[in-house]
mmCIF file of C-alpha atoms in Angstrom:
data_model
loop_
_atom_site.group_PDB
_atom_site.id
_atom_site.type_symbol
_atom_site.label_atom_id
_atom_site.label_comp_id
_atom_site.label_asym_id
_atom_site.label_seq_id
_atom_site.Cartn_x
_atom_site.Cartn_y
_atom_site.Cartn_z
ATOM 1 C CA MET A 1 -24.096 38.447 73.737
ATOM 2 C CA LYS A 2 -26.753 39.220 76.325
ATOM 3 C CA PRO A 3 -26.308 37.738 79.792
ATOM 4 C CA SER A 4 -28.773 34.980 80.578
ATOM 5 C CA ILE A 5 -30.809 35.575 83.698
ATOM 6 C CA ALA A 6 -33.169 32.773 84.686
ATOM 7 C CA LYS A 7 -36.715 33.731 85.588
ATOM 8 C CA ALA A 8 -38.394 32.776 88.819
ATOM 9 C CA LYS A 9 -41.185 30.207 88.457
ATOM 10 C CA THR A 10 -43.751 32.408 90.187
ATOM 11 C CA PRO A 11 -42.347 35.946 89.919
ATOM 12 C CA LYS A 12 -43.509 38.772 92.122
ATOM 13 C CA ALA A 13 -43.176 41.087 89.144
ATOM 14 C CA ASN A 14 -41.516 41.246 85.718
ATOM 15 C CA ILE A 15 -38.523 43.584 85.557
ATOM 16 C CA LEU A 16 -36.565 44.818 82.551
ATOM 17 C CA LEU A 17 -32.974 45.813 83.317
ATOM 18 C CA VAL A 18 -31.344 48.114 80.735
ATOM 19 C CA GLU A 19 -27.663 48.373 81.672
ATOM 20 C CA ASP A 20 -24.463 48.023 79.614
ATOM 21 C CA GLU A 21 -22.152 46.830 82.429
ATOM 22 C CA GLU A 22 -22.447 43.049 82.205
ATOM 23 C CA GLY A 23 -21.029 42.499 85.695
ATOM 24 C CA LEU A 24 -23.638 44.827 87.163
ATOM 25 C CA VAL A 25 -26.351 43.151 85.115
ATOM 26 C CA MET A 26 -25.448 39.791 86.613
ATOM 27 C CA THR A 27 -25.183 41.169 90.155
ATOM 28 C CA ILE A 28 -28.503 43.001 90.008
ATOM 29 C CA GLY A 29 -30.219 40.195 88.133
ATOM 30 C CA ASP A 30 -29.130 37.520 90.581
ATOM 31 C CA ARG A 31 -30.183 39.616 93.564
ATOM 32 C CA LEU A 32 -33.621 40.427 92.142
ATOM 33 C CA ARG A 33 -34.130 36.796 91.140
ATOM 34 C CA ALA A 34 -33.275 35.739 94.704
ATOM 35 C CA GLU A 35 -36.023 38.088 95.895
ATOM 36 C CA GLY A 36 -38.558 36.407 93.606
ATOM 37 C CA TYR A 37 -38.594 38.688 90.561
ATOM 38 C CA ALA A 38 -38.317 37.722 86.903
ATOM 39 C CA VAL A 39 -35.619 39.719 85.101
ATOM 40 C CA ASP A 40 -34.833 40.292 81.430
ATOM 41 C CA ALA A 41 -31.777 42.312 80.405
ATOM 42 C CA GLU A 42 -30.880 44.592 77.495
ATOM 43 C CA LEU A 43 -27.374 46.002 77.070
ATOM 44 C CA ASP A 44 -28.169 49.115 75.016
ATOM 45 C CA GLY A 45 -30.811 51.787 74.703
ATOM 46 C CA ASP A 46 -32.285 50.628 71.411
ATOM 47 C CA GLY A 47 -32.860 47.126 72.763
ATOM 48 C CA GLY A 48 -34.254 48.579 75.970
ATOM 49 C CA LEU A 49 -36.726 50.749 74.075
ATOM 50 C CA ALA A 50 -37.917 47.857 71.919
ATOM 51 C CA ALA A 51 -38.357 45.572 74.923
ATOM 52 C CA GLY A 52 -39.973 48.301 77.022
ATOM 53 C CA ARG A 53 -42.570 49.039 74.366
ATOM 54 C CA THR A 54 -43.898 45.462 74.526
ATOM 55 C CA GLY A 55 -45.686 46.302 77.784
ATOM 56 C CA ARG A 56 -44.648 42.994 79.361
ATOM 57 C CA TYR A 57 -42.932 44.567 82.357
ATOM 58 C CA ASP A 58 -44.059 45.979 85.686
ATOM 59 C CA LEU A 59 -40.812 47.900 86.193
ATOM 60 C CA ILE A 60 -37.899 49.054 84.022
ATOM 61 C CA ILE A 61 -34.524 49.704 85.647
ATOM 62 C CA LEU A 62 -32.908 52.091 83.175
ATOM 63 C CA ASP A 63 -29.315 53.307 83.165
ATOM 64 C CA VAL A 64 -28.764 56.872 81.930
ATOM 65 C CA MET A 65 -25.451 56.216 80.143
ATOM 66 C CA LEU A 66 -26.041 53.577 77.462
ATOM 67 C CA PRO A 67 -24.601 52.698 74.052
ATOM 68 C CA GLY A 68 -26.748 54.049 71.241
ATOM 69 C CA LEU A 69 -29.930 55.613 72.551
ATOM 70 C CA GLY A 70 -29.343 57.156 75.985
ATOM 71 C CA GLY A 71 -31.479 56.450 79.029
ATOM 72 C CA PHE A 72 -33.178 59.857 78.996
ATOM 73 C CA ASP A 73 -34.155 59.316 75.353
ATOM 74 C CA VAL A 74 -35.471 55.830 76.097
ATOM 75 C CA CYS A 75 -37.578 57.211 78.939
ATOM 76 C CA ARG A 76 -38.902 60.038 76.760
ATOM 77 C CA GLU A 77 -39.828 57.680 73.915
ATOM 78 C CA LEU A 78 -41.581 55.196 76.197
ATOM 79 C CA ARG A 79 -43.738 57.911 77.684
ATOM 80 C CA ARG A 80 -44.361 59.415 74.249
ATOM 81 C CA HIS A 81 -45.789 56.054 73.184
ATOM 82 C CA ASP A 82 -48.000 55.935 76.302
ATOM 83 C CA VAL A 83 -46.044 53.138 77.991
ATOM 84 C CA ASP A 84 -46.892 53.565 81.683
ATOM 85 C CA THR A 85 -44.462 50.937 83.013
ATOM 86 C CA LEU A 86 -42.687 52.127 86.161
ATOM 87 C CA ILE A 87 -39.175 53.434 85.453
ATOM 88 C CA LEU A 88 -36.314 53.540 87.956
ATOM 89 C CA MET A 89 -33.336 55.401 86.509
ATOM 90 C CA LEU A 90 -29.721 54.613 87.412
ATOM 91 C CA THR A 91 -27.235 57.446 87.091
ATOM 92 C CA ALA A 92 -23.590 57.988 87.940
ATOM 93 C CA ARG A 93 -24.260 61.710 87.948
ATOM 94 C CA ASP A 94 -24.932 63.426 91.251
ATOM 95 C CA GLN A 95 -26.313 66.632 89.790
ATOM 96 C CA LEU A 96 -29.817 67.697 90.831
ATOM 97 C CA ILE A 97 -30.587 68.824 87.270
ATOM 98 C CA ASP A 98 -30.011 65.296 85.935
ATOM 99 C CA LYS A 99 -32.334 63.785 88.519
ATOM 100 C CA LEU A 100 -35.020 66.369 87.844
ATOM 101 C CA LEU A 101 -34.694 65.831 84.093
ATOM 102 C CA GLY A 102 -35.333 62.113 84.481
ATOM 103 C CA LEU A 103 -38.389 62.735 86.641
ATOM 104 C CA LYS A 104 -39.775 65.362 84.285
ATOM 105 C CA LEU A 105 -39.356 62.979 81.349
ATOM 106 C CA GLY A 106 -41.552 60.485 83.159
ATOM 107 C CA ALA A 107 -39.259 58.413 85.393
ATOM 108 C CA ASP A 108 -40.801 57.350 88.703
ATOM 109 C CA ASP A 109 -37.628 57.249 90.786
ATOM 110 C CA TYR A 110 -33.840 57.444 90.483
ATOM 111 C CA LEU A 111 -30.832 55.882 92.177
ATOM 112 C CA THR A 112 -27.294 57.262 92.005
ATOM 113 C CA LYS A 113 -24.324 54.936 91.436
ATOM 114 C CA PRO A 114 -22.608 53.440 93.301
ATOM 115 C CA PHE A 115 -25.361 51.812 95.328
ATOM 116 C CA GLU A 116 -25.837 48.707 97.415
ATOM 117 C CA PRO A 117 -27.967 45.930 95.848
ATOM 118 C CA GLU A 118 -30.132 45.987 98.976
ATOM 119 C CA GLU A 119 -31.028 49.623 98.313
ATOM 120 C CA LEU A 120 -31.987 48.865 94.717
ATOM 121 C CA VAL A 121 -34.222 45.991 95.819
ATOM 122 C CA ALA A 122 -35.852 48.232 98.426
ATOM 123 C CA ARG A 123 -36.507 50.939 95.817
ATOM 124 C CA CYS A 124 -38.044 48.375 93.447
ATOM 125 C CA GLU A 125 -40.275 46.972 96.168
ATOM 126 C CA ALA A 126 -41.406 50.448 97.241
ATOM 127 C CA LEU A 127 -42.240 51.490 93.675
ATOM 128 C CA LEU A 128 -44.208 48.323 92.938
ATOM 129 C CA ARG A 129 -46.067 48.549 96.234
ATOM 130 C CA ARG A 130 -46.770 52.262 95.871
ATOM 131 C CA HIS A 131 -48.282 51.846 92.425
ATOM 132 C CA GLY A 132 -49.960 48.503 93.009
ATOM 133 C CA ARG A 133 -47.977 46.746 90.281
ATOM 134 C CA GLY A 134 -46.876 43.139 90.054
ATOM 135 C CA ALA A 135 -48.141 40.034 91.811
ATOM 136 C CA SER A 136 -46.347 40.793 95.081
ATOM 137 C CA ARG A 137 -48.998 43.287 96.173
ATOM 138 C CA GLU A 138 -52.716 43.448 95.428
ATOM 139 C CA GLY A 139 -52.598 47.219 95.721
ATOM 140 C CA ARG A 140 -55.700 47.241 97.942
ATOM 141 C CA TYR A 141 -55.947 49.292 101.110
ATOM 142 C CA GLU A 142 -58.712 49.307 103.710
ATOM 143 C CA LEU A 143 -59.059 52.802 105.177
ATOM 144 C CA ASP A 144 -61.265 54.360 107.839
ATOM 145 C CA ASP A 145 -65.066 54.608 107.436
ATOM 146 C CA GLY A 146 -65.154 51.501 105.227
ATOM 147 C CA VAL A 147 -63.274 53.161 102.367
ATOM 148 C CA THR A 148 -61.291 50.845 100.074
ATOM 149 C CA VAL A 149 -58.561 51.995 97.669
ATOM 150 C CA ASP A 150 -57.625 49.716 94.761
ATOM 151 C CA LEU A 151 -54.495 51.102 93.106
ATOM 152 C CA ARG A 152 -54.439 48.500 90.328
ATOM 153 C CA ARG A 153 -57.864 49.644 89.178
ATOM 154 C CA ALA A 154 -57.180 53.296 90.091
ATOM 155 C CA GLU A 155 -60.414 53.494 92.022
ATOM 156 C CA VAL A 156 -61.904 54.213 95.439
ATOM 157 C CA VAL A 157 -64.935 52.384 96.804
ATOM 158 C CA ARG A 158 -66.946 54.392 99.349
ATOM 159 C CA ASP A 159 -70.406 53.338 100.536
ATOM 160 C CA GLY A 160 -70.568 50.904 97.631
ATOM 161 C CA GLU A 161 -69.895 53.642 95.079
ATOM 162 C CA VAL A 162 -66.921 53.205 92.736
ATOM 163 C CA ILE A 163 -65.036 56.470 92.215
ATOM 164 C CA GLN A 164 -62.260 56.650 89.642
ATOM 165 C CA LEU A 165 -58.854 58.154 90.466
ATOM 166 C CA LEU A 166 -57.672 60.513 87.744
ATOM 167 C CA GLY A 167 -54.276 61.722 86.529
ATOM 168 C CA LYS A 168 -51.772 62.167 89.334
ATOM 169 C CA GLU A 169 -54.336 61.351 92.020
ATOM 170 C CA ARG A 170 -53.355 57.677 92.044
ATOM 171 C CA ALA A 171 -49.608 58.428 92.216
ATOM 172 C CA LEU A 172 -50.115 60.957 95.022
ATOM 173 C CA LEU A 173 -52.373 58.677 97.048
ATOM 174 C CA SER A 174 -50.037 55.722 96.431
ATOM 175 C CA PHE A 175 -47.062 57.677 97.745
ATOM 176 C CA LEU A 176 -48.941 58.691 100.884
ATOM 177 C CA LEU A 177 -50.212 55.135 101.439
ATOM 178 C CA ASP A 178 -46.678 53.818 101.106
ATOM 179 C CA ARG A 179 -45.737 56.180 103.947
ATOM 180 C CA ARG A 180 -48.963 55.598 105.843
ATOM 181 C CA GLY A 181 -48.920 57.193 109.270
ATOM 182 C CA GLU A 182 -45.936 59.386 108.409
ATOM 183 C CA VAL A 183 -46.102 63.112 107.775
ATOM 184 C CA VAL A 184 -44.889 63.885 104.242
ATOM 185 C CA ARG A 185 -43.844 67.419 103.461
ATOM 186 C CA ARG A 186 -45.400 69.238 100.532
ATOM 187 C CA GLU A 187 -41.935 69.802 99.004
ATOM 188 C CA GLU A 188 -41.221 66.075 99.017
ATOM 189 C CA LEU A 189 -44.524 65.340 97.283
ATOM 190 C CA LEU A 190 -43.717 67.895 94.585
ATOM 191 C CA ASP A 191 -40.304 66.310 94.093
ATOM 192 C CA ARG A 192 -41.261 62.623 94.197
ATOM 193 C CA VAL A 193 -44.687 62.660 92.533
ATOM 194 C CA TRP A 194 -44.316 65.528 90.055
ATOM 195 C CA GLY A 195 -40.544 65.906 89.750
ATOM 196 C CA TYR A 196 -40.634 69.586 90.660
ATOM 197 C CA ALA A 197 -37.792 71.287 92.507
ATOM 198 C CA SER A 198 -38.759 72.175 96.070
ATOM 199 C CA GLU A 199 -38.404 75.877 95.389
ATOM 200 C CA VAL A 200 -41.126 75.844 92.733
ATOM 201 C CA SER A 201 -44.145 77.826 93.914
ATOM 202 C CA SER A 202 -47.197 75.739 93.120
ATOM 203 C CA ARG A 203 -50.554 74.821 94.613
ATOM 204 C CA THR A 204 -50.521 71.567 92.688
ATOM 205 C CA VAL A 205 -50.337 69.416 95.827
ATOM 206 C CA ASP A 206 -53.117 71.344 97.570
ATOM 207 C CA VAL A 207 -55.430 71.028 94.569
ATOM 208 C CA HIS A 208 -54.874 67.276 94.296
ATOM 209 C CA ILE A 209 -55.246 66.768 98.046
ATOM 210 C CA ALA A 210 -58.606 68.553 97.905
ATOM 211 C CA ALA A 211 -59.705 66.381 94.965
ATOM 212 C CA LEU A 212 -58.687 63.205 96.786
ATOM 213 C CA ARG A 213 -60.571 64.226 99.922
ATOM 214 C CA LYS A 214 -63.777 64.583 97.916
ATOM 215 C CA LYS A 215 -63.313 60.981 96.791
ATOM 216 C CA ILE A 216 -62.219 59.243 99.996
ATOM 217 C CA GLU A 217 -63.698 61.341 102.816
ATOM 218 C CA ARG A 218 -67.331 61.354 103.948
ATOM 219 C CA THR A 219 -66.868 64.964 105.081
ATOM 220 C CA PRO A 220 -63.987 66.465 103.058
ATOM 221 C CA HIS A 221 -63.920 69.658 105.159
ATOM 222 C CA GLN A 222 -63.315 67.512 108.262
ATOM 223 C CA PRO A 223 -60.952 64.832 106.935
ATOM 224 C CA ARG A 224 -60.371 61.707 109.001
ATOM 225 C CA ILE A 225 -58.197 59.802 106.502
ATOM 226 C CA LEU A 226 -56.109 62.326 104.563
ATOM 227 C CA GLN A 227 -55.012 64.732 107.248
ATOM 228 C CA THR A 228 -53.157 68.033 107.206
ATOM 229 C CA VAL A 229 -50.463 68.467 109.832
ATOM 230 C CA HIS A 230 -50.168 72.244 109.922
ATOM 231 C CA GLY A 231 -46.728 73.573 109.223
ATOM 232 C CA GLU A 232 -45.438 70.097 108.341
ATOM 233 C CA GLY A 233 -47.366 68.351 105.556
ATOM 234 C CA TYR A 234 -49.915 65.598 104.936
ATOM 235 C CA ARG A 235 -50.481 62.043 106.112
ATOM 236 C CA VAL A 236 -52.860 59.152 105.551
ATOM 237 C CA VAL A 237 -54.045 57.377 108.710
#
């Protein structure tokens, strides 16, 4: 029998929790509900996949070790069916390869067990804010030179012109906006946005940074918003 988790009357966001430990389901569910989220729970992978494919959720918290279909398989199938719901994977494994596998299959973040409920809530809030999901954030940012970024619509408005964000551009810009003012290293962007190991040699970040500058900067060769901090990384101011 599935645990019953009451929904908040005006939820910040709708969350699906796929976890087979009923005690953990209740603990996480109660904590998220106290923070203003609506939570549904599934106790196995097959139920999680079916519920996740409905598209009703802003975020799926997905355990790796599940009865029936495993968490990695659920993640793979959701992405294969073009479900773009945010996925936060829970794993008891502390191996880098497992974390990278989840990210490469399409997960947006991971959290290793055991964890404190406060950390899980913080991760959920950061993911929803970063990607402009849920009712808790509008996903709109006012930048320098009158530039507006709307993450929900995946667009930039500059001088009245609407410019669409493509592919990973939204995820990259969202991550930098979530850390606004901070310098983010290129290796961290590869890891968190693309799921690449830091040792991978790639100009992926540089190419996407250049594309973003053409969309948000008046003079891309002299950026005022998306800055390079030489020898350290990038930041949005």
